[in-house]
Amino acid sequence: MRPNFFHHLHPPTIPAAQARWRYTLGAGGTAIFLVLVLIITGILEMFFYIPTPAEAALSIQTISYLVPFGGLVRNLHYWAGQLLLVVSGMHLLRVVFTGAYARPRRFNYLLGLALFVFIILLDFTGYILRWDQGIQWALVVGTNLVKSIPWIGKFLYQILVGGDQPGGAALIRFYTWHVFGLMLLAAILTIWHAFRVRRDGGIAVPPPKLRTSPERISRFELLRREATAMLLAGAALLLLSALLPAPIAPPITEITALSSDTHAPWFFLWVQQLLKWGDPFLLGVLVPVLVLVFLALIPYILPKPSNAELGRWFPKSNWLAQLILALITLLIIVLILLAWGPVIK
Ligand code: HEM
Protein backbone atom coordinates (compact mmCIF):
# COMPACT_ATOMS: atom_id res chain seq x y z
CA MET A 1 0.00 0.00 0.00
CA ARG A 2 1.23 3.53 -0.78
CA PRO A 3 2.25 5.29 2.48
CA ASN A 4 -0.12 8.14 3.37
CA PHE A 5 -0.17 10.82 6.10
CA PHE A 6 -1.53 8.31 8.62
CA HIS A 7 1.38 5.94 7.90
CA HIS A 8 3.81 8.84 8.14
CA LEU A 9 2.53 9.54 11.68
CA HIS A 10 2.34 5.83 12.55
CA PRO A 11 5.37 3.88 11.23
CA PRO A 12 5.25 0.03 11.56
CA THR A 13 7.24 0.21 14.83
CA ILE A 14 8.71 2.98 17.05
CA PRO A 15 11.02 2.88 20.09
CA ALA A 16 8.88 2.17 23.19
CA ALA A 17 10.58 5.11 24.92
CA GLN A 18 8.86 7.52 22.48
CA ALA A 19 5.36 6.56 23.56
CA ARG A 20 5.48 6.46 27.35
CA TRP A 21 2.57 8.32 29.03
CA ARG A 22 4.74 9.52 31.87
CA TYR A 23 7.12 11.07 29.36
CA THR A 24 4.79 12.74 26.81
CA LEU A 25 1.71 13.00 29.10
CA GLY A 26 -0.19 12.29 25.86
CA ALA A 27 -0.60 16.06 25.69
CA GLY A 28 0.19 16.64 21.99
CA GLY A 29 -2.21 13.89 20.87
CA THR A 30 -4.94 15.10 23.23
CA ALA A 31 -4.51 18.60 21.80
CA ILE A 32 -5.12 17.24 18.28
CA PHE A 33 -8.28 15.50 19.51
CA LEU A 34 -9.52 18.75 21.08
CA VAL A 35 -8.83 20.66 17.85
CA LEU A 36 -11.04 18.14 16.00
CA VAL A 37 -13.85 18.51 18.59
CA LEU A 38 -13.60 22.30 18.27
CA ILE A 39 -13.89 22.20 14.47
CA ILE A 40 -16.93 19.90 14.50
CA THR A 41 -18.83 21.68 17.31
CA GLY A 42 -17.87 25.11 15.91
CA ILE A 43 -19.32 24.24 12.49
CA LEU A 44 -22.54 23.07 14.16
CA GLU A 45 -22.79 26.36 16.08
CA MET A 46 -22.36 28.35 12.85
CA PHE A 47 -25.79 27.14 11.68
CA PHE A 48 -27.44 29.20 14.44
CA TYR A 49 -25.02 31.95 15.52
CA ILE A 50 -25.78 35.42 14.11
CA PRO A 51 -22.77 37.82 14.10
CA THR A 52 -24.59 41.15 14.63
CA PRO A 53 -24.60 43.23 17.85
CA ALA A 54 -28.42 43.02 18.09
CA GLU A 55 -28.64 39.25 17.64
CA ALA A 56 -25.33 37.65 18.75
CA ALA A 57 -26.12 37.18 22.46
CA LEU A 58 -29.74 36.22 21.66
CA SER A 59 -28.61 33.62 19.11
CA ILE A 60 -26.33 32.13 21.77
CA GLN A 61 -29.33 31.89 24.09
CA THR A 62 -31.22 30.17 21.26
CA ILE A 63 -28.36 27.68 20.83
CA SER A 64 -28.15 27.08 24.59
CA TYR A 65 -31.84 26.69 25.39
CA LEU A 66 -33.90 26.05 22.23
CA VAL A 67 -31.86 24.13 19.65
CA PRO A 68 -32.00 20.34 20.28
CA PHE A 69 -28.63 19.38 21.87
CA GLY A 70 -27.52 22.98 21.22
CA GLY A 71 -26.56 23.49 24.88
CA LEU A 72 -24.42 20.35 24.83
CA VAL A 73 -22.71 21.35 21.57
CA ARG A 74 -21.98 24.84 22.88
CA ASN A 75 -20.66 23.48 26.20
CA LEU A 76 -18.45 20.99 24.36
CA HIS A 77 -17.06 23.80 22.19
CA TYR A 78 -16.44 26.01 25.21
CA TRP A 79 -14.77 23.33 27.34
CA ALA A 80 -12.70 21.96 24.45
CA GLY A 81 -11.37 25.52 23.95
CA GLN A 82 -10.45 25.91 27.64
CA LEU A 83 -8.93 22.42 27.84
CA LEU A 84 -6.94 23.00 24.64
CA LEU A 85 -5.26 26.00 26.26
CA VAL A 86 -4.45 24.01 29.39
CA VAL A 87 -3.31 20.88 27.51
CA SER A 88 -1.15 22.78 25.00
CA GLY A 89 0.32 24.79 27.89
CA MET A 90 1.19 21.49 29.63
CA HIS A 91 2.66 20.20 26.37
CA LEU A 92 4.83 23.33 26.07
CA LEU A 93 6.06 22.86 29.65
CA ARG A 94 6.81 19.17 29.05
CA VAL A 95 8.78 20.01 25.88
CA VAL A 96 10.98 22.48 27.82
CA PHE A 97 11.20 20.37 31.00
CA THR A 98 12.43 17.41 28.93
CA GLY A 99 14.70 19.48 26.67
CA ALA A 100 12.85 18.16 23.58
CA TYR A 101 13.12 21.50 21.75
CA ALA A 102 16.80 21.16 20.81
CA ARG A 103 18.09 20.62 17.26
CA PRO A 104 16.67 19.04 15.01
CA ARG A 105 13.37 20.02 16.67
CA ARG A 106 14.03 23.77 16.91
CA PHE A 107 11.83 24.65 13.95
CA ASN A 108 8.99 22.44 15.15
CA TYR A 109 9.26 24.09 18.56
CA LEU A 110 8.65 27.43 16.83
CA LEU A 111 5.70 25.95 14.89
CA GLY A 112 4.27 24.74 18.21
CA LEU A 113 4.75 28.15 19.80
CA ALA A 114 2.99 29.86 16.87
CA LEU A 115 0.18 27.35 17.31
CA PHE A 116 -0.04 28.24 20.99
CA VAL A 117 -0.42 31.94 20.10
CA PHE A 118 -3.15 31.12 17.58
CA ILE A 119 -4.98 29.07 20.20
CA ILE A 120 -4.92 32.02 22.62
CA LEU A 121 -6.22 34.32 19.86
CA LEU A 122 -8.93 31.79 18.91
CA ASP A 123 -10.03 31.57 22.54
CA PHE A 124 -10.05 35.37 22.82
CA THR A 125 -12.01 35.97 19.59
CA GLY A 126 -14.48 33.20 20.51
CA TYR A 127 -15.02 34.83 23.91
CA ILE A 128 -15.82 38.16 22.21
CA LEU A 129 -18.41 36.46 19.95
CA ARG A 130 -20.71 36.07 22.98
CA TRP A 131 -21.23 39.87 22.73
CA ASP A 132 -22.97 39.83 26.11
CA GLN A 133 -22.38 41.84 29.26
CA GLY A 134 -19.71 39.42 30.50
CA ILE A 135 -17.22 40.26 27.75
CA GLN A 136 -17.10 44.05 28.04
CA TRP A 137 -13.73 44.27 29.78
CA ALA A 138 -12.08 42.19 27.09
CA LEU A 139 -13.81 44.14 24.35
CA VAL A 140 -12.95 47.60 25.63
CA VAL A 141 -9.70 47.24 27.61
CA GLY A 142 -8.36 44.37 25.48
CA THR A 143 -8.76 46.24 22.20
CA ASN A 144 -7.53 49.51 23.77
CA LEU A 145 -4.20 47.78 24.48
CA VAL A 146 -3.63 47.79 20.73
CA LYS A 147 -4.25 51.55 20.72
CA SER A 148 -1.53 52.03 23.37
CA ILE A 149 1.24 50.89 20.97
CA PRO A 150 3.32 53.98 20.10
CA TRP A 151 3.02 55.41 16.55
CA ILE A 152 1.03 52.61 14.90
CA GLY A 153 -1.45 51.84 17.71
CA LYS A 154 -4.36 53.93 16.39
CA PHE A 155 -3.95 52.53 12.90
CA LEU A 156 -3.83 48.92 14.17
CA TYR A 157 -6.86 49.57 16.37
CA GLN A 158 -8.90 50.75 13.40
CA ILE A 159 -7.94 47.66 11.43
CA LEU A 160 -8.84 45.45 14.40
CA VAL A 161 -12.24 46.92 15.30
CA GLY A 162 -13.13 48.55 11.98
CA GLY A 163 -13.75 52.06 13.41
CA ASP A 164 -13.14 54.40 16.35
CA GLN A 165 -14.94 52.16 18.83
CA PRO A 166 -16.09 48.53 18.96
CA GLY A 167 -19.47 47.88 17.28
CA GLY A 168 -20.95 45.80 14.48
CA ALA A 169 -17.81 46.11 12.34
CA ALA A 170 -15.67 44.77 15.21
CA LEU A 171 -18.00 41.81 15.78
CA ILE A 172 -17.97 40.74 12.13
CA ARG A 173 -14.15 41.07 12.05
CA PHE A 174 -13.70 38.97 15.19
CA TYR A 175 -16.16 36.44 13.74
CA THR A 176 -14.29 36.18 10.42
CA TRP A 177 -10.93 35.83 12.19
CA HIS A 178 -12.37 33.20 14.52
CA VAL A 179 -14.19 30.94 12.06
CA PHE A 180 -11.96 31.48 9.04
CA GLY A 181 -8.59 33.29 9.32
CA LEU A 182 -7.24 31.99 12.64
CA MET A 183 -8.99 28.65 12.24
CA LEU A 184 -7.41 27.99 8.85
CA LEU A 185 -3.94 29.03 10.00
CA ALA A 186 -4.22 26.92 13.17
CA ALA A 187 -5.43 23.89 11.19
CA ILE A 188 -2.51 24.18 8.73
CA LEU A 189 -0.02 24.63 11.60
CA THR A 190 -1.44 21.60 13.49
CA ILE A 191 -0.97 19.33 10.45
CA TRP A 192 2.50 20.77 9.76
CA HIS A 193 3.52 20.40 13.42
CA ALA A 194 2.39 16.75 13.58
CA PHE A 195 4.12 16.03 10.24
CA ARG A 196 7.38 17.54 11.53
CA VAL A 197 7.36 15.41 14.71
CA ARG A 198 7.99 12.31 12.59
CA ARG A 199 10.23 14.14 10.11
CA ASP A 200 12.49 15.08 13.05
CA GLY A 201 12.84 11.40 14.01
CA GLY A 202 9.81 11.04 16.30
CA ILE A 203 9.67 12.07 19.95
CA ALA A 204 13.07 13.07 21.37
CA VAL A 205 14.96 10.10 22.88
CA PRO A 206 18.73 9.42 23.01
CA PRO A 207 20.32 8.31 19.68
CA PRO A 208 20.31 4.46 19.16
CA LYS A 209 23.84 3.84 20.54
CA LEU A 210 23.03 5.65 23.81
CA ARG A 211 19.65 3.96 24.35
CA THR A 212 19.35 1.69 27.37
CA SER A 213 16.47 -0.42 26.00
CA PRO A 214 16.01 -1.77 22.43
CA GLU A 215 12.26 -2.29 23.06
CA ARG A 216 9.88 -1.16 20.29
CA ILE A 217 6.08 -0.97 20.03
CA SER A 218 3.93 -1.65 16.98
CA ARG A 219 1.76 0.77 15.02
CA PHE A 220 -1.27 -1.03 16.46
CA GLU A 221 -0.07 -0.49 20.06
CA LEU A 222 0.55 3.21 19.36
CA LEU A 223 -2.94 3.52 17.93
CA ARG A 224 -4.39 1.71 20.95
CA ARG A 225 -2.72 4.22 23.30
CA GLU A 226 -3.95 7.16 21.20
CA ALA A 227 -7.50 5.78 21.22
CA THR A 228 -7.32 5.36 25.02
CA ALA A 229 -6.19 8.99 25.44
CA MET A 230 -8.99 10.12 23.15
CA LEU A 231 -11.64 8.18 25.07
CA LEU A 232 -10.40 9.57 28.41
CA ALA A 233 -10.29 13.15 27.08
CA GLY A 234 -13.73 12.67 25.46
CA ALA A 235 -15.20 11.40 28.74
CA ALA A 236 -13.71 14.31 30.72
CA LEU A 237 -15.07 16.75 28.14
CA LEU A 238 -18.58 15.25 28.22
CA LEU A 239 -18.60 15.29 32.02
CA LEU A 240 -17.54 18.94 32.19
CA SER A 241 -20.06 19.90 29.50
CA ALA A 242 -22.89 18.07 31.24
CA LEU A 243 -22.13 19.52 34.69
CA LEU A 244 -20.81 23.03 34.04
CA PRO A 245 -22.57 25.13 31.38
CA ALA A 246 -20.53 27.68 29.40
CA PRO A 247 -20.93 31.26 30.72
CA ILE A 248 -23.88 33.26 29.43
CA ALA A 249 -25.10 36.79 30.24
CA PRO A 250 -27.75 39.29 29.03
CA PRO A 251 -27.01 41.12 25.74
CA ILE A 252 -24.87 44.27 25.83
CA THR A 253 -26.95 47.43 26.11
CA GLU A 254 -24.13 49.97 26.27
CA ILE A 255 -20.44 49.22 25.62
CA THR A 256 -18.41 50.05 28.76
CA ALA A 257 -15.67 48.33 30.76
CA LEU A 258 -16.63 50.13 33.96
CA SER A 259 -19.12 47.60 35.30
CA SER A 260 -17.54 45.92 38.36
CA ASP A 261 -18.48 42.36 37.33
CA THR A 262 -16.72 42.42 33.99
CA HIS A 263 -13.21 41.01 33.72
CA ALA A 264 -10.73 39.46 31.32
CA PRO A 265 -11.10 35.81 30.26
CA TRP A 266 -9.15 33.64 32.77
CA PHE A 267 -6.11 33.25 30.50
CA PHE A 268 -5.71 37.05 30.33
CA LEU A 269 -6.39 37.70 34.03
CA TRP A 270 -2.62 37.96 34.59
CA VAL A 271 -2.50 40.84 32.09
CA GLN A 272 -5.53 42.46 33.76
CA GLN A 273 -3.68 42.24 37.08
CA LEU A 274 -0.51 43.77 35.59
CA LEU A 275 -2.56 46.65 34.13
CA LYS A 276 -3.59 47.67 37.65
CA TRP A 277 0.03 48.57 38.35
CA GLY A 278 1.02 50.89 35.53
CA ASP A 279 1.40 51.80 31.90
CA PRO A 280 -0.88 49.77 29.52
CA PHE A 281 1.70 49.55 26.75
CA LEU A 282 4.57 48.53 29.04
CA LEU A 283 2.66 46.00 31.15
CA GLY A 284 -0.17 44.96 28.83
CA VAL A 285 1.71 44.69 25.53
CA LEU A 286 5.47 44.71 26.04
CA VAL A 287 5.63 42.23 28.94
CA PRO A 288 3.52 39.52 27.17
CA VAL A 289 5.49 40.05 23.93
CA LEU A 290 8.80 39.73 25.80
CA VAL A 291 7.63 36.48 27.44
CA LEU A 292 6.82 35.15 23.97
CA VAL A 293 10.14 36.29 22.50
CA PHE A 294 11.98 34.63 25.39
CA LEU A 295 10.10 31.36 24.79
CA ALA A 296 10.97 31.50 21.09
CA LEU A 297 14.67 32.07 21.86
CA ILE A 298 15.05 29.21 24.38
CA PRO A 299 16.47 26.71 21.82
CA TYR A 300 18.82 29.34 20.41
CA ILE A 301 20.35 31.18 23.38
CA LEU A 302 20.27 28.86 26.41
CA PRO A 303 22.51 25.82 27.13
CA LYS A 304 21.28 22.77 25.22
CA PRO A 305 20.23 19.40 26.70
CA SER A 306 22.81 16.64 26.12
CA ASN A 307 21.87 13.74 23.81
CA ALA A 308 22.31 11.17 26.56
CA GLU A 309 19.81 13.00 28.78
CA LEU A 310 17.04 13.16 26.16
CA GLY A 311 13.84 11.19 26.74
CA ARG A 312 13.53 11.97 30.44
CA TRP A 313 12.21 14.76 32.64
CA PHE A 314 14.40 17.51 34.07
CA PRO A 315 17.75 16.82 32.36
CA LYS A 316 20.55 18.60 34.24
CA SER A 317 22.10 19.99 31.06
CA ASN A 318 19.29 22.50 30.33
CA TRP A 319 18.43 23.44 33.92
CA LEU A 320 18.56 27.18 33.15
CA ALA A 321 15.72 27.03 30.58
CA GLN A 322 13.66 24.94 33.01
CA LEU A 323 14.27 27.30 35.90
CA ILE A 324 13.35 30.46 33.98
CA LEU A 325 10.22 28.87 32.48
CA ALA A 326 9.17 27.55 35.90
CA LEU A 327 9.53 31.06 37.37
CA ILE A 328 7.56 32.67 34.52
CA THR A 329 4.79 30.04 34.86
CA LEU A 330 4.63 30.52 38.62
CA LEU A 331 4.43 34.29 38.26
CA ILE A 332 1.62 34.04 35.70
CA ILE A 333 -0.31 31.66 37.99
CA VAL A 334 0.13 33.99 40.99
CA LEU A 335 -1.05 36.99 38.94
CA ILE A 336 -4.08 35.03 37.71
CA LEU A 337 -4.95 34.08 41.29
CA LEU A 338 -4.53 37.69 42.47
CA ALA A 339 -6.94 38.89 39.77
CA TRP A 340 -9.25 35.90 40.38
CA GLY A 341 -10.06 36.93 43.99
CA PRO A 342 -12.18 39.95 43.03
CA VAL A 343 -13.72 37.99 40.12
CA ILE A 344 -15.25 35.25 42.33
CA LYS A 345 -16.08 37.45 45.34
C1 HEM B 1 -2.53 22.87 19.62
C2 HEM B 1 -1.27 22.85 19.96
C3 HEM B 1 -0.35 21.69 19.74
C4 HEM B 1 -0.60 20.47 19.18
C5 HEM B 1 -1.91 19.94 18.60
C6 HEM B 1 0.63 19.72 19.24
C7 HEM B 1 0.78 18.41 18.81
C8 HEM B 1 1.92 17.65 19.04
C9 HEM B 1 2.03 16.22 18.94
C10 HEM B 1 0.86 15.27 18.56
C11 HEM B 1 3.29 15.85 19.26
C12 HEM B 1 3.85 14.44 19.40
C13 HEM B 1 3.35 13.81 20.72
C14 HEM B 1 3.73 14.54 22.01
O1 HEM B 1 4.85 15.04 22.15
O2 HEM B 1 2.86 14.61 22.92
C15 HEM B 1 4.02 17.08 19.50
C16 HEM B 1 5.38 17.14 19.78
C17 HEM B 1 6.09 18.33 19.89
N1 HEM B 1 5.55 19.59 20.08
FE1 HEM B 1 3.62 20.03 19.94
N2 HEM B 1 1.61 20.53 19.77
C18 HEM B 1 1.05 21.74 20.10
C19 HEM B 1 1.68 22.80 20.69
C20 HEM B 1 3.05 22.88 20.91
C21 HEM B 1 3.72 23.94 21.58
C22 HEM B 1 3.02 25.14 22.24
C23 HEM B 1 5.06 23.67 21.53
C24 HEM B 1 6.22 24.46 22.06
C25 HEM B 1 6.33 25.73 21.99
C26 HEM B 1 5.24 22.42 20.84
C27 HEM B 1 6.44 21.82 20.54
C28 HEM B 1 6.60 20.48 20.24
C29 HEM B 1 7.85 19.78 20.09
C30 HEM B 1 9.25 20.39 20.18
C31 HEM B 1 7.55 18.42 19.88
C32 HEM B 1 8.53 17.27 19.75
C33 HEM B 1 8.66 16.76 21.16
C34 HEM B 1 9.62 15.63 21.31
O3 HEM B 1 10.29 15.27 20.34
O4 HEM B 1 9.76 15.12 22.46
N3 HEM B 1 3.99 21.95 20.50
N4 HEM B 1 3.16 18.15 19.39
CSV table of C-alpha atoms and ligand atoms in Angstrom, one decimal, residues 18 23-33 35 84 87-89 91-96 98-102 105-106 108-117 119 186 190 193-194 197 200-205 226 295, ligand 1:
chain,number,residue,atom,x,y,z
A,18,GLN,CA,8.9,7.5,22.5
A,23,TYR,CA,7.1,11.1,29.4
A,24,THR,CA,4.8,12.7,26.8
A,25,LEU,CA,1.7,13.0,29.1
A,26,GLY,CA,-0.2,12.3,25.9
A,27,ALA,CA,-0.6,16.1,25.7
A,28,GLY,CA,0.2,16.6,22.0
A,29,GLY,CA,-2.2,13.9,20.9
A,30,THR,CA,-4.9,15.1,23.2
A,31,ALA,CA,-4.5,18.6,21.8
A,32,ILE,CA,-5.1,17.2,18.3
A,33,PHE,CA,-8.3,15.5,19.5
A,35,VAL,CA,-8.8,20.7,17.8
A,84,LEU,CA,-6.9,23.0,24.6
A,87,VAL,CA,-3.3,20.9,27.5
A,88,SER,CA,-1.1,22.8,25.0
A,89,GLY,CA,0.3,24.8,27.9
A,91,HIS,CA,2.7,20.2,26.4
A,92,LEU,CA,4.8,23.3,26.1
A,93,LEU,CA,6.1,22.9,29.7
A,94,ARG,CA,6.8,19.2,29.1
A,95,VAL,CA,8.8,20.0,25.9
A,96,VAL,CA,11.0,22.5,27.8
A,98,THR,CA,12.4,17.4,28.9
A,99,GLY,CA,14.7,19.5,26.7
A,100,ALA,CA,12.9,18.2,23.6
A,101,TYR,CA,13.1,21.5,21.7
A,102,ALA,CA,16.8,21.2,20.8
A,105,ARG,CA,13.4,20.0,16.7
A,106,ARG,CA,14.0,23.8,16.9
A,108,ASN,CA,9.0,22.4,15.2
A,109,TYR,CA,9.3,24.1,18.6
A,110,LEU,CA,8.6,27.4,16.8
A,111,LEU,CA,5.7,26.0,14.9
A,112,GLY,CA,4.3,24.7,18.2
A,113,LEU,CA,4.7,28.2,19.8
A,114,ALA,CA,3.0,29.9,16.9
A,115,LEU,CA,0.2,27.4,17.3
A,116,PHE,CA,0.0,28.2,21.0
A,117,VAL,CA,-0.4,31.9,20.1
A,119,ILE,CA,-5.0,29.1,20.2
A,186,ALA,CA,-4.2,26.9,13.2
A,190,THR,CA,-1.4,21.6,13.5
A,193,HIS,CA,3.5,20.4,13.4
A,194,ALA,CA,2.4,16.7,13.6
A,197,VAL,CA,7.4,15.4,14.7
A,200,ASP,CA,12.5,15.1,13.1
A,201,GLY,CA,12.8,11.4,14.0
A,202,GLY,CA,9.8,11.0,16.3
A,203,ILE,CA,9.7,12.1,19.9
A,204,ALA,CA,13.1,13.1,21.4
A,205,VAL,CA,15.0,10.1,22.9
A,226,GLU,CA,-3.9,7.2,21.2
A,295,LEU,CA,10.1,31.4,24.8
B,1,HEM,C1,-2.5,22.9,19.6
B,1,HEM,C2,-1.3,22.9,20.0
B,1,HEM,C3,-0.4,21.7,19.7
B,1,HEM,C4,-0.6,20.5,19.2
B,1,HEM,C5,-1.9,19.9,18.6
B,1,HEM,C6,0.6,19.7,19.2
B,1,HEM,C7,0.8,18.4,18.8
B,1,HEM,C8,1.9,17.7,19.0
B,1,HEM,C9,2.0,16.2,18.9
B,1,HEM,C10,0.9,15.3,18.6
B,1,HEM,C11,3.3,15.8,19.3
B,1,HEM,C12,3.8,14.4,19.4
B,1,HEM,C13,3.3,13.8,20.7
B,1,HEM,C14,3.7,14.5,22.0
B,1,HEM,O1,4.9,15.0,22.2
B,1,HEM,O2,2.9,14.6,22.9
B,1,HEM,C15,4.0,17.1,19.5
B,1,HEM,C16,5.4,17.1,19.8
B,1,HEM,C17,6.1,18.3,19.9
B,1,HEM,N1,5.6,19.6,20.1
B,1,HEM,FE1,3.6,20.0,19.9
B,1,HEM,N2,1.6,20.5,19.8
B,1,HEM,C18,1.1,21.7,20.1
B,1,HEM,C19,1.7,22.8,20.7
B,1,HEM,C20,3.0,22.9,20.9
B,1,HEM,C21,3.7,23.9,21.6
B,1,HEM,C22,3.0,25.1,22.2
B,1,HEM,C23,5.1,23.7,21.5
B,1,HEM,C24,6.2,24.5,22.1
B,1,HEM,C25,6.3,25.7,22.0
B,1,HEM,C26,5.2,22.4,20.8
B,1,HEM,C27,6.4,21.8,20.5
B,1,HEM,C28,6.6,20.5,20.2
B,1,HEM,C29,7.9,19.8,20.1
B,1,HEM,C30,9.3,20.4,20.2
B,1,HEM,C31,7.5,18.4,19.9
B,1,HEM,C32,8.5,17.3,19.7
B,1,HEM,C33,8.7,16.8,21.2
B,1,HEM,C34,9.6,15.6,21.3
B,1,HEM,O3,10.3,15.3,20.3
B,1,HEM,O4,9.8,15.1,22.5
B,1,HEM,N3,4.0,22.0,20.5
B,1,HEM,N4,3.2,18.1,19.4
